[in-house]
PDB file of C-alpha atoms in Angstrom:
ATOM      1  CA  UNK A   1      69.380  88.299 105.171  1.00 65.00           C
ATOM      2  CA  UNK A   2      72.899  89.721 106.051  1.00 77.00           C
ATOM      3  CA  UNK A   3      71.630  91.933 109.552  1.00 89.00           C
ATOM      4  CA  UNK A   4      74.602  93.323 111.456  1.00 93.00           C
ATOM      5  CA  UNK A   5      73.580  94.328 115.183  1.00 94.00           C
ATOM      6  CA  UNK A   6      75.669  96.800 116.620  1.00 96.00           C
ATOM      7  CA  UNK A   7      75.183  97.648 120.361  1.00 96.00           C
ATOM      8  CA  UNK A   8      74.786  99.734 122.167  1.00 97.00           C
ATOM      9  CA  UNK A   9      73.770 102.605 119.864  1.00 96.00           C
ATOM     10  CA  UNK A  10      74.245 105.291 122.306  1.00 96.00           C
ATOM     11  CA  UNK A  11      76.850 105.479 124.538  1.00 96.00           C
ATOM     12  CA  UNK A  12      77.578 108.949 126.986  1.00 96.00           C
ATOM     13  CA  UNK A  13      79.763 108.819 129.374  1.00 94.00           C
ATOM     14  CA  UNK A  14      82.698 110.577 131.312  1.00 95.00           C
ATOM     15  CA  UNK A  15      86.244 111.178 130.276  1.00 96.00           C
ATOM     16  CA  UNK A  16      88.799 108.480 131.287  1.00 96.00           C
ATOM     17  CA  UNK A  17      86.739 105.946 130.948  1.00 95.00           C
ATOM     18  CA  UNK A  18      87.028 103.057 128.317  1.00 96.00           C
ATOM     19  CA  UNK A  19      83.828 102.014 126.014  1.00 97.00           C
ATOM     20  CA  UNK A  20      83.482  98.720 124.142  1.00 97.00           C
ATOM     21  CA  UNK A  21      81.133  98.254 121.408  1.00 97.00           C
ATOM     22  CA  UNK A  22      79.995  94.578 119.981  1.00 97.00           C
ATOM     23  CA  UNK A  23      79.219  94.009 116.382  1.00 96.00           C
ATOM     24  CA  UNK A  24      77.737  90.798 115.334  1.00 95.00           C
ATOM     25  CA  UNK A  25      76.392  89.194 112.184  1.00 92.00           C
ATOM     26  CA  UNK A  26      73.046  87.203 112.984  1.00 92.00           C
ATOM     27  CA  UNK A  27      72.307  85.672 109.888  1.00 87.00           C
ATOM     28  CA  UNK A  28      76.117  85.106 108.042  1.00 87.00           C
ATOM     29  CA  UNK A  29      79.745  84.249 108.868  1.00 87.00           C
ATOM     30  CA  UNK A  30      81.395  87.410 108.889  1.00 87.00           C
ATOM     31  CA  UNK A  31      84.870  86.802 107.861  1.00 85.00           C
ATOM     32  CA  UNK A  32      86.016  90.027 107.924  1.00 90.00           C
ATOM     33  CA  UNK A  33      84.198  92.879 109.875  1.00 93.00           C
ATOM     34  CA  UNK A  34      85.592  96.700 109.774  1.00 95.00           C
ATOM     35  CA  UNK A  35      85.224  99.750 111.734  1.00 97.00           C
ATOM     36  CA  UNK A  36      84.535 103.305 110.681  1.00 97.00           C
ATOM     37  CA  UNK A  37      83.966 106.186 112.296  1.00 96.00           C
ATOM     38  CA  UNK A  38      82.380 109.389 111.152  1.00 95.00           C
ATOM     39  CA  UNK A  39      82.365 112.882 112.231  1.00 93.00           C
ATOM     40  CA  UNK A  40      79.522 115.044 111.576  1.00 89.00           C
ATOM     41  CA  UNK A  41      78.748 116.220 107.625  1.00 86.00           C
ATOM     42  CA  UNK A  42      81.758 114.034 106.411  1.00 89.00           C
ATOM     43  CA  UNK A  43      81.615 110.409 105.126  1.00 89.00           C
ATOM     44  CA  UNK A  44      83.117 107.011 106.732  1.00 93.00           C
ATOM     45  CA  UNK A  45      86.326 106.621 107.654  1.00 93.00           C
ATOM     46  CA  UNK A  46      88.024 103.244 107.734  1.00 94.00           C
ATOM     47  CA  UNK A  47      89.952 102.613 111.255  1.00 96.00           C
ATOM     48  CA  UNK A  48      90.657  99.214 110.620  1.00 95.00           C
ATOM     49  CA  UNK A  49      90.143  95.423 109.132  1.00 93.00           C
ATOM     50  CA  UNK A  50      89.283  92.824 111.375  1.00 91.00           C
ATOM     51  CA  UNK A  51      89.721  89.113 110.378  1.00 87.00           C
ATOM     52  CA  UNK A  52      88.356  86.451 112.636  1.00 83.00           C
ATOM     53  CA  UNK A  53      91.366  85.150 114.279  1.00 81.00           C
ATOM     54  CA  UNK A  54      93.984  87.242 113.817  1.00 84.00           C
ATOM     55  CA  UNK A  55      95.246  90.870 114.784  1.00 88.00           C
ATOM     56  CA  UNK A  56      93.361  93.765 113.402  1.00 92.00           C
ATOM     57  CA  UNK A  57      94.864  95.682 110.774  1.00 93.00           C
ATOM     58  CA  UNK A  58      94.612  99.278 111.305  1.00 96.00           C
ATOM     59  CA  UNK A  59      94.587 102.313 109.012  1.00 94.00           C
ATOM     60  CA  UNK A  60      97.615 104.923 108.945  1.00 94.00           C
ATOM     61  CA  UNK A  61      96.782 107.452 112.172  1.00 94.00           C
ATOM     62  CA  UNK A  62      95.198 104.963 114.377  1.00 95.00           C
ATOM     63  CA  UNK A  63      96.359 104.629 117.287  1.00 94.00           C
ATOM     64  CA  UNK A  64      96.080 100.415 117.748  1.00 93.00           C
ATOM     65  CA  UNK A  65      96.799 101.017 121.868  1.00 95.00           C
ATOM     66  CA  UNK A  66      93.489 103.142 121.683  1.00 96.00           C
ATOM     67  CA  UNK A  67      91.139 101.170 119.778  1.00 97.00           C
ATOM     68  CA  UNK A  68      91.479  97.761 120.783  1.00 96.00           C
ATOM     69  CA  UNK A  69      89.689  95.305 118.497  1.00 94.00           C
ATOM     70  CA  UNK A  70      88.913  91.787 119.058  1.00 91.00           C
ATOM     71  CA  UNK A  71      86.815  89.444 116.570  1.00 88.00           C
ATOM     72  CA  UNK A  72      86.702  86.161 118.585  1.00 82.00           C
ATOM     73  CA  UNK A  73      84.573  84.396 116.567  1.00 88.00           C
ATOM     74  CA  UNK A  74      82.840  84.226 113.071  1.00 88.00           C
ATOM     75  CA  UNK A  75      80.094  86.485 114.076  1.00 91.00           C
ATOM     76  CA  UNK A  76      81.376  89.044 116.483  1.00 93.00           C
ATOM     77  CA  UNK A  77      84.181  91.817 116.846  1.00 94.00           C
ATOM     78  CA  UNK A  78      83.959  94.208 119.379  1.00 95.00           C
ATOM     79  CA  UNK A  79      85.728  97.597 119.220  1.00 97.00           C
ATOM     80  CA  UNK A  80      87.237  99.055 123.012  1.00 97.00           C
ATOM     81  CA  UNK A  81      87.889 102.546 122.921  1.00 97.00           C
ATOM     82  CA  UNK A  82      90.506 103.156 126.000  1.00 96.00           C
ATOM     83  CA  UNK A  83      90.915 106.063 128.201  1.00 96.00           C
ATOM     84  CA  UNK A  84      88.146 107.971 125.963  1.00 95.00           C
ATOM     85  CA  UNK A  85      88.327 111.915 126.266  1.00 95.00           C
ATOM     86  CA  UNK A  86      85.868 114.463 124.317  1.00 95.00           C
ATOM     87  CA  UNK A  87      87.791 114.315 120.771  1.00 95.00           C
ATOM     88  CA  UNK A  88      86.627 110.900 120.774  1.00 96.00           C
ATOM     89  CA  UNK A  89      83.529 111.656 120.485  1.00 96.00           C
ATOM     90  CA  UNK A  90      81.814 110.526 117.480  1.00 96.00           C
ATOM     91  CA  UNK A  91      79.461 107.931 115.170  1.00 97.00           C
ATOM     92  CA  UNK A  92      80.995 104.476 115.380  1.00 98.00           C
ATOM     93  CA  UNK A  93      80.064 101.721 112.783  1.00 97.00           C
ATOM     94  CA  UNK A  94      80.820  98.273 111.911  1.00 97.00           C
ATOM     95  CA  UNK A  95      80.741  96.571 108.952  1.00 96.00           C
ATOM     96  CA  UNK A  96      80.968  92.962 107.710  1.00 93.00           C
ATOM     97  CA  UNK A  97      81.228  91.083 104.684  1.00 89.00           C
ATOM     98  CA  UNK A  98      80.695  86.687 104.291  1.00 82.00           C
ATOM     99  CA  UNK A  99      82.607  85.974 101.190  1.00 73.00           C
ATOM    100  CA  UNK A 100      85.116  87.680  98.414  1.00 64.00           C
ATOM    101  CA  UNK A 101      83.308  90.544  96.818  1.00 62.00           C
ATOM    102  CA  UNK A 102      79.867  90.721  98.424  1.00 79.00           C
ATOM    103  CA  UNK A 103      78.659  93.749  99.886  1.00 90.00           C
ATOM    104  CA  UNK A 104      79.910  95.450 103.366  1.00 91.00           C
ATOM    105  CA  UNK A 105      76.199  95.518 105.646  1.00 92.00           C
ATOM    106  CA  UNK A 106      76.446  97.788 108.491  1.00 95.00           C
ATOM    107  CA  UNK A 107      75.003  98.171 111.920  1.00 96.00           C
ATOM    108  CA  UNK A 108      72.762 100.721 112.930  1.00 95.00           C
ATOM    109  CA  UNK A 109      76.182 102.465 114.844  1.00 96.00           C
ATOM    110  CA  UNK A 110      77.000 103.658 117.962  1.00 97.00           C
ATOM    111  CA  UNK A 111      76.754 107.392 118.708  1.00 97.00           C
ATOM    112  CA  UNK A 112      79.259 108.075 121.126  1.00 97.00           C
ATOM    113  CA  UNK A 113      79.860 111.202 123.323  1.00 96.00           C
ATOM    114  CA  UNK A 114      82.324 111.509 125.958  1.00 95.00           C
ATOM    115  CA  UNK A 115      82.029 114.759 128.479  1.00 94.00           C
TER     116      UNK A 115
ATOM    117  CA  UNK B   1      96.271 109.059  96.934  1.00 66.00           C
ATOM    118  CA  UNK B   2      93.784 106.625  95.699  1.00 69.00           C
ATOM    119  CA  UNK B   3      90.292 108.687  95.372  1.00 89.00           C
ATOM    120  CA  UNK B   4      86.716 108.450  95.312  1.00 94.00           C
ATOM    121  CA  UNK B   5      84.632 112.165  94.270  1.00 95.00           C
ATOM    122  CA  UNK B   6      81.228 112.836  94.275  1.00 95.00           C
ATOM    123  CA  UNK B   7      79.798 116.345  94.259  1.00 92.00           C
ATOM    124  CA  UNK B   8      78.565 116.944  97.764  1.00 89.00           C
ATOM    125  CA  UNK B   9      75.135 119.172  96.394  1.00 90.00           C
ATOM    126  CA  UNK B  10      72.529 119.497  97.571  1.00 95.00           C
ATOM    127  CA  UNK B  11      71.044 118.213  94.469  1.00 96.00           C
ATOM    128  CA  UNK B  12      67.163 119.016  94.526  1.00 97.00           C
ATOM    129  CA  UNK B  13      65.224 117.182  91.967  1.00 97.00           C
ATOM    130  CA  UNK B  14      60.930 117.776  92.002  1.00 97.00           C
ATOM    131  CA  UNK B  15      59.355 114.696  92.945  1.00 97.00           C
ATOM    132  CA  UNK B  16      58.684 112.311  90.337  1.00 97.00           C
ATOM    133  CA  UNK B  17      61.629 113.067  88.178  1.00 97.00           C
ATOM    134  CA  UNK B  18      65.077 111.268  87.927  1.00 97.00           C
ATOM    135  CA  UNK B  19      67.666 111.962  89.983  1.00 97.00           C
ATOM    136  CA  UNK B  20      71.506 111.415  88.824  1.00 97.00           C
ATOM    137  CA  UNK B  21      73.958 111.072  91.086  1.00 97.00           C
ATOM    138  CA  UNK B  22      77.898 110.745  89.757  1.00 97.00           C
ATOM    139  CA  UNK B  23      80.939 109.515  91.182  1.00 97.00           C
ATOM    140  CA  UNK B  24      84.851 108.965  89.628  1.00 96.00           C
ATOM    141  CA  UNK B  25      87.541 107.010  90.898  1.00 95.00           C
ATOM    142  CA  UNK B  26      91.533 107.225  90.371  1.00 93.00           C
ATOM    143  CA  UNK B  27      92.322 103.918  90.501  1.00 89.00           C
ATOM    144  CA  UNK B  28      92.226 102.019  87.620  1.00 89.00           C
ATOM    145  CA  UNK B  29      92.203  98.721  89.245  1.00 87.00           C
ATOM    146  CA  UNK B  30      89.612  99.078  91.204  1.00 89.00           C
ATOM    147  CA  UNK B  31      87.192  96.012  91.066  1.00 87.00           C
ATOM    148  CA  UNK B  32      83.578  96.610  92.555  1.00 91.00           C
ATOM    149  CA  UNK B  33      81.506  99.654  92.807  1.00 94.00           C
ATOM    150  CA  UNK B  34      78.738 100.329  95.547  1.00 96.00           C
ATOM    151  CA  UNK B  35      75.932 102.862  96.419  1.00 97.00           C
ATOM    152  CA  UNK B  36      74.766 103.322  99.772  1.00 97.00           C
ATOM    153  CA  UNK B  37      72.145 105.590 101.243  1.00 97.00           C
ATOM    154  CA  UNK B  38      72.600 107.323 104.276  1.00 96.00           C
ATOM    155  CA  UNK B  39      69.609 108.973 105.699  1.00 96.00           C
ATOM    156  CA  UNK B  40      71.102 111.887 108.941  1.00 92.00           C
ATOM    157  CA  UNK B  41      72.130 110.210 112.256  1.00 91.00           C
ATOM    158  CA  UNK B  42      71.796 106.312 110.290  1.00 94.00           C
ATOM    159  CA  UNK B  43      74.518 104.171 109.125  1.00 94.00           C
ATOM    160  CA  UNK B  44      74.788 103.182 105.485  1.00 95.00           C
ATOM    161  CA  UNK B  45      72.465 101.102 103.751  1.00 94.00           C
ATOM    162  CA  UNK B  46      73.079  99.354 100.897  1.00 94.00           C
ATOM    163  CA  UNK B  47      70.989 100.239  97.399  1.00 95.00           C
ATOM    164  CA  UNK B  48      72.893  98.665  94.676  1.00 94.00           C
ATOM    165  CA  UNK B  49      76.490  97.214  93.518  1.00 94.00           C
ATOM    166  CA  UNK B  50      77.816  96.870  90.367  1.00 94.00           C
ATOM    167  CA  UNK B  51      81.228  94.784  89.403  1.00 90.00           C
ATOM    168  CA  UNK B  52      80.778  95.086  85.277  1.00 86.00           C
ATOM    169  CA  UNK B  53      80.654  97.575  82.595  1.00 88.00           C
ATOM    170  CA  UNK B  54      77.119  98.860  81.372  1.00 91.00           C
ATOM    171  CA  UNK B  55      74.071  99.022  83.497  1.00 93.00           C
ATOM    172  CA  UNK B  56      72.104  97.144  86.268  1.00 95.00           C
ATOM    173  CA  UNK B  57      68.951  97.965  86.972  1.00 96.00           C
ATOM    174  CA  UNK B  58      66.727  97.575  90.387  1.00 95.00           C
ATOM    175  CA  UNK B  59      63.165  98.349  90.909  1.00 96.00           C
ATOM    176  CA  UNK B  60      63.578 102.462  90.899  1.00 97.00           C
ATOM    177  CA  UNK B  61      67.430 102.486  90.496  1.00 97.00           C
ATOM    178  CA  UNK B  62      70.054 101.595  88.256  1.00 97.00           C
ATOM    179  CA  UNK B  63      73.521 101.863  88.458  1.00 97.00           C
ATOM    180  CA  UNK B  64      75.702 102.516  85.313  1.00 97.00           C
ATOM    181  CA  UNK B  65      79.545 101.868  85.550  1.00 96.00           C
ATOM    182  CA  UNK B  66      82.145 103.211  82.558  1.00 95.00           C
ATOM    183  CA  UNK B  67      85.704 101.493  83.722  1.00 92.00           C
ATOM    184  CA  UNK B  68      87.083 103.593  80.870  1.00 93.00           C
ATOM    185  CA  UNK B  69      86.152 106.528  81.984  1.00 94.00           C
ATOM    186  CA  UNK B  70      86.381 105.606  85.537  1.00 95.00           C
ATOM    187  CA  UNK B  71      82.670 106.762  86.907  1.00 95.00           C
ATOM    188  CA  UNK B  72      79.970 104.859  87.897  1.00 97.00           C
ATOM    189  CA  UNK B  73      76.443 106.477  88.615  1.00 97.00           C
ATOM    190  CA  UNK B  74      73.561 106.062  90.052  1.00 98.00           C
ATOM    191  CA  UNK B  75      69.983 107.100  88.501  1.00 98.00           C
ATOM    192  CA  UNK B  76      66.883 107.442  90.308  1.00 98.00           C
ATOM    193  CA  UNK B  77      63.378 107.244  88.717  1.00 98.00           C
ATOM    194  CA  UNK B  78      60.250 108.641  89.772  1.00 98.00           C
ATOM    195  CA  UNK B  79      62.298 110.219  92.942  1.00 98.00           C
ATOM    196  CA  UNK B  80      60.138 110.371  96.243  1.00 97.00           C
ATOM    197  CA  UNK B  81      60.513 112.565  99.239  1.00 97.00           C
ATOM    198  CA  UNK B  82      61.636 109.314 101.198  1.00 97.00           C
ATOM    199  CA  UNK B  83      64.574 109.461  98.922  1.00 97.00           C
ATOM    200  CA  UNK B  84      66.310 112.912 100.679  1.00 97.00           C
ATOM    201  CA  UNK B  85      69.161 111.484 101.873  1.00 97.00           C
ATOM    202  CA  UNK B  86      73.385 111.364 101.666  1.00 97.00           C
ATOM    203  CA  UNK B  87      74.170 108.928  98.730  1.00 98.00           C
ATOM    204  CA  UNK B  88      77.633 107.451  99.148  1.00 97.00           C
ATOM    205  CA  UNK B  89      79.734 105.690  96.272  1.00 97.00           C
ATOM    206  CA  UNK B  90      82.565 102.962  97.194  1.00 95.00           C
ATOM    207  CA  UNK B  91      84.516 101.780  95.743  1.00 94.00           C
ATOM    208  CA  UNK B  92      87.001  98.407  96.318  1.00 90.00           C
ATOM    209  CA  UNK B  93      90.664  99.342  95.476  1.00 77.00           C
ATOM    210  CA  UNK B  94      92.359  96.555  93.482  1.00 72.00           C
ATOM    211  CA  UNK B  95      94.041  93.486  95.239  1.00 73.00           C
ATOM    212  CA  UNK B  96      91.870  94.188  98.471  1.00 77.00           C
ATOM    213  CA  UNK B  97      88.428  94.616  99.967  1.00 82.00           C
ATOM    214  CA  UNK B  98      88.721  97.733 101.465  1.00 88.00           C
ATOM    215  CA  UNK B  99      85.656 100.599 100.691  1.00 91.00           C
ATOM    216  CA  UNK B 100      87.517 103.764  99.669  1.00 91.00           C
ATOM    217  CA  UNK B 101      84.164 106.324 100.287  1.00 93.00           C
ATOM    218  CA  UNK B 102      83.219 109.520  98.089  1.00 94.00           C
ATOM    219  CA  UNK B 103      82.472 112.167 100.403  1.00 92.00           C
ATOM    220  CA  UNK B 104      78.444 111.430  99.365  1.00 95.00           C
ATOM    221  CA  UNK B 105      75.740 113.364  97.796  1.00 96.00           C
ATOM    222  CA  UNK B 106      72.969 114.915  99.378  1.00 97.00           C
ATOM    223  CA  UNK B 107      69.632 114.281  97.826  1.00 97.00           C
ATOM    224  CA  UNK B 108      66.631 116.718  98.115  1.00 97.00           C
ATOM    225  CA  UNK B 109      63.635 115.659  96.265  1.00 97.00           C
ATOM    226  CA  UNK B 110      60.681 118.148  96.494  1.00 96.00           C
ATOM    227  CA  UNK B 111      57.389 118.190  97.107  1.00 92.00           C
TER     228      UNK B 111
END
């Protein structure tokens, strides 16, 4: 139990444009999903909290106009990353948790590279 | 600044012997206590979790969690190559549910 797909899991693409990335839960009601992003040789980093619902809450330094998050339903958020340009180029997961105190799972990620 | 260290290794271990990985945490609220695995170019993957004082064990691992001391670790028996990978700790900071992540340990075990 508790799978989180993430998709696409690779992503390349051309400055300017904008990428959106889906995150569901297949087996669970994810009431709260959360994105991360990681840079190479350095752990996760939280960007922000995503309850079903209501506006993201993002972390101090990002930018909310850039990283548009929407989690329309119980089992899916999907991150938009606007305008992309080469220093937004990184390893992109989601998280997502049922209930108070289980576990975060994660999806497999998106590696994302923008040229 | 709420924190979460680990010592970022490599730790080589020869296969077949324990491995001990170590993490502390500044807040002394903090509620629940996780170890992921990470093997290179994956996302996290969760081994254990631990919400008490004393130990918990699973198959190969245990976790071991000292609120007083603020560390929680995470032993590995009879390590196997398969295990080389990052090990992450986080760590829930009090009043939300919110990972704050060590930095992770790397894991060699050796042939």
């Amino acid at each position: 139990g508790a799978v989180v797909s993430q998709h696409p899991s690779w992503v390349i693409c051309k400055s300017g444009t904008s990428v959106k990335i889906e995150c569901r839960s297949l087996d669970f009601q994810a009431t709260t999903m959360f994105w991360y992003r990681q840079f190479p040789k350095q752990s996760l980093m939280l960007m922000a909290t995503s309850n079903e619902g209501s506006k993201a809450t993002y972390e101090q330094g990002v930018e909310k106009d850039k990283f548009l998050i929407n989690h329309a339903s119980l089992t899916l958020s999907t991150l938009t990353v606007t305008s992309a340009h080469p220093e937004d180029s990184s390893f992109y997961i989601c998280s997502a948790r049922d209930v108070s105190n289980q576990p975060q799972h994660f999806g497999d990620g998106t590696r994302l590279s923008i040229l | 600044q709420k924190e979460v260290e680990q010592n970022s290794g490599p730790l080589s271990v020869p296969e077949g012997a324990i491995a001990s990985l170590n993490c502390t945490y500044s807040d002394r609220g903090s509620q629940s206590f996780f170890w992921y695995r990470q093997y290179s170019g994956k996302s996290p993957e969760l081994i254990m979790f631990i919400y008490s004082n004393g130990d918990k064990e699973d198959g190969r691992f245990t976790a071991q969690l000292n609120k007083a001391s603020q560390y929680v670790s995470l032993l590995i028996r009879d390590s196997q190559p398969s295990d080389s990978a990052t090990y992450l700790c986080a760590v829930t900071t009090s009043g939300t549910y919110k990972y704050i992540f060590g930095t992770g340990t790397r894991l060699k075990v050796l042939a």
